[in-house]
Amino acid sequence: MKRMHWSLGLAAIALLGASSALAQTKDTLILGVTLEPSPGLDPTAGAAAAIDEIVYANVFEGLTRIDETGAVQPQLATDWAVSEDGLEYVFNLKTGVSFHDGTAFDADDVVFSLDRARAEDSTNAQKQLFEAIASVDAVDPATVKITLSRPEGSLLFNLGWGDAVVVAPESAETNGTNPIGTGPFKFEQWVPGDRVELARFDDRVSLEKVVFRFIPDPSAQVAALQAGDIDAIPNIAQAPEAFQQFQADPNYVAVAGSTEGETILTINNARPPFDDVRVRRAIAHAIDRQAIVDLAMFGFGTPIGTHFAPHHPAYVDLTGNLPHDPEAARALLAEAGHGNGLELTIKLPPPTYARRGGEIIAAQLAEVGIEAELIPVEWAQWLEQVFRGDDFDLTIVSHTEPLDIGIYGRDGYYFNYSSDAFNAVMAELGTTADLQQRNELFGQAQRIIADDAVNGYLFQLAKLGVWRKGLEGLWANSPIQATDVTQARWVE
Amino acid sequence: MTSLRAMHPVAAALRHPSLAGGSAIMLLVLGLALLSFVWTPYPVDAISAAERLQTPSAAHWLGTDQFGRDVLSRIMVGARNSIAVGVVAVSIGLFAGVALGTWAAARGGWADELVMRTSDVVFAFPAIISALLITAFLGPGAVNAIVAIGIFNIPVFARVTRGAAQQVWGLEYTRAGMAIGKGPTRITIDHVLPNIAPVLIVQATIQFAVAILAEAALSYLGLGTQPPSPSWGRMLFDAQTLMALHPTLAIFPGVAIALAVLGLNLLGDGLRDVLDPRLRVWRMVT
């Protein structure tokens, strides 16, 4: 009996040795993320960034994709041709591709996916991406033709969004709980409240297994990374101070990059006194953007003067347009009849940039005689009261969709802003394909909303990625909502 | 040895080590809180990028926080908030609890059952859970935190009052009062309340400490005092992610909470010894 114990012990030691040998050629990646996807994992049926941040490029693929620099790359389409008038796009598709359930991918799946996304009863969160599409036809199993009703300069970019991925008719209905795509990773399991696991599907990737663990609290994320429970935090912008701490630690790689998140002090333009442009300009003058970046985000983030990403070629630096100038703010308030001061509320959703930014902005507004009451709200309340209910004065939120200046032309959008000049520029953009001209028009649009001081423009959110040394291939920037792990690998 | 009876009561009280220590700590906290009404080293909400995250120095005795605000100033105003929450919450609990407790003791029967069983139910939830439930229902905010803490104090006082009052009701002079025609209300005011006052004072001191802790906990969870108004619990929350780089930010509000709770507990302990007649006899014998 004793002898047997001995041999069991030896076997255990041998196993331990084997597993530590395995650990050296590590092929599992565990990421800590803040939010759990909701309602499901189907990127074509939900707006939540948390969905795309798990499945984009990893599980689901589209005709095109957006790469780390924000450029359009071929994905399920190998190449494409555009007609002279810009109304016809012909895509050549990859062949020999199959979905994770074994069904083959061909042109019919593309037609199905795009028709489903732009259908009248579609639950797609970004239907405006497909507005210009008149019809989608399968020419042959490896060729798809998209016909537009008007030229759409950003069609190839739009098709690269997570909301435009290709799904199979056999599995589309159940993608929320069991996502089936063509990506190099297949869905393994979702333990609600804890994690989503992906496993390698084909040899385009080097990792065997990828785990997304949901850790809502930033200090718990930091502790988990330090304890070795997770390997990476794709974005720790919730606690920029912790990022500094990892920067100083040689065992970790800390990369500060850019996102598409324009962080703005949204003003309810319909509610008096904010319907008066002088009051809105006074608020803009009261804000010291650099101080907000320094204090709330520990210096990570780029001040912006309009609703546009600074790294985009069409960006116009308008931070000098309505600069920090308390005197000017007070004068404008007096002119608008609020010389004796003004009281307002700022509703703050949970992210750090909002809660901390709110405290700083309240102090800055106080300097010009505006008394701001801070009301912290949870996301569900924010969506209900602010985004859908228009029940707010001011709020702070980061708009993370790429190239989303078009929201200023949307009827009933929660800014409650409406400008014929802006809408005219947008209409022209819709029919302009020339890049130079498009950038020029984007510039005009940026100037209009900056001059109207529609919102207080604060800063471009930074992406603060931290991971264990030896891990390579994670994105530094976040040009689209994604955590692309297809190039991730362990070295050494 | 001087007999305690011959000494001035205050002098006697000060000979009690817990009472003296507790009083000293609470006088310090109270003093800082009162001082903050007229003077703080710096304006409590003054944000300054240039002065953020400074270690303690001659200019900023306890350093500055992530927004460049003076930590000492915020701890002083935080003391004010903690004390205000404690006073109001304990008062709510005291008045409602004593009313219910004396009623239960005087009326007996179904009233007693009703008050005590309801208290048992409320007691079944830990204090902080009740407060969480109430703030979840009323929404976050300092006033709601006060109400929440006040409400969970009610059964505490109701129970203590009822127990002590029942004893008094069983005593002969109470019966004598009844015999000369005093009604239950009269007896409660004339005999019961004066006799149970010491017990209530001690309990109030203890509950004051519990209230300060609960306020800190609720504010830490974002349900109590709302920013930019300073609160010790909120300061702890803000310091959490900065612990590794700037530990003092968490230490000072933590020490403030610990000191206040320690002070009140010592005070309560001392008061019990001094006020409880049975213990007084015991002290005189020794």
mmCIF file of C-alpha atoms in Angstrom, chain B residues 10 14 18-36 76 79 83 208 259-260 262-264 266-267:
data_model
loop_
_atom_site.group_PDB
_atom_site.id
_atom_site.type_symbol
_atom_site.label_atom_id
_atom_site.label_comp_id
_atom_site.label_asym_id
_atom_site.label_seq_id
_atom_site.Cartn_x
_atom_site.Cartn_y
_atom_site.Cartn_z
ATOM 1 C CA VAL B 10 -16.706 65.383 35.925
ATOM 2 C CA LEU B 14 -12.010 61.816 33.953
ATOM 3 C CA SER B 18 -11.613 54.785 28.664
ATOM 4 C CA LEU B 19 -13.845 57.731 29.297
ATOM 5 C CA ALA B 20 -10.965 60.182 29.383
ATOM 6 C CA GLY B 21 -9.325 58.722 26.275
ATOM 7 C CA GLY B 22 -12.587 58.484 24.375
ATOM 8 C CA SER B 23 -13.559 62.027 25.292
ATOM 9 C CA ALA B 24 -10.169 63.363 24.235
ATOM 10 C CA ILE B 25 -10.378 61.677 20.825
ATOM 11 C CA MET B 26 -13.939 62.794 20.256
ATOM 12 C CA LEU B 27 -13.162 66.345 21.324
ATOM 13 C CA LEU B 28 -10.366 66.377 18.748
ATOM 14 C CA VAL B 29 -12.648 65.064 15.988
ATOM 15 C CA LEU B 30 -15.454 67.393 17.006
ATOM 16 C CA GLY B 31 -13.018 70.306 17.243
ATOM 17 C CA LEU B 32 -11.706 69.663 13.722
ATOM 18 C CA ALA B 33 -15.238 69.367 12.409
ATOM 19 C CA LEU B 34 -16.351 72.616 14.071
ATOM 20 C CA LEU B 35 -13.188 74.394 12.957
ATOM 21 C CA SER B 36 -13.896 73.369 9.356
ATOM 22 C CA MET B 76 -11.833 68.077 8.437
ATOM 23 C CA ALA B 79 -15.435 64.737 9.928
ATOM 24 C CA ILE B 83 -20.683 63.598 12.656
ATOM 25 C CA PHE B 208 -22.932 56.677 16.703
ATOM 26 C CA LEU B 259 -9.949 56.995 15.445
ATOM 27 C CA ALA B 260 -13.532 58.197 15.469
ATOM 28 C CA LEU B 262 -12.293 53.913 18.636
ATOM 29 C CA GLY B 263 -13.048 57.183 20.413
ATOM 30 C CA LEU B 264 -16.776 56.532 20.475
ATOM 31 C CA LEU B 266 -14.060 54.027 24.488
ATOM 32 C CA LEU B 267 -16.505 56.767 25.366
#
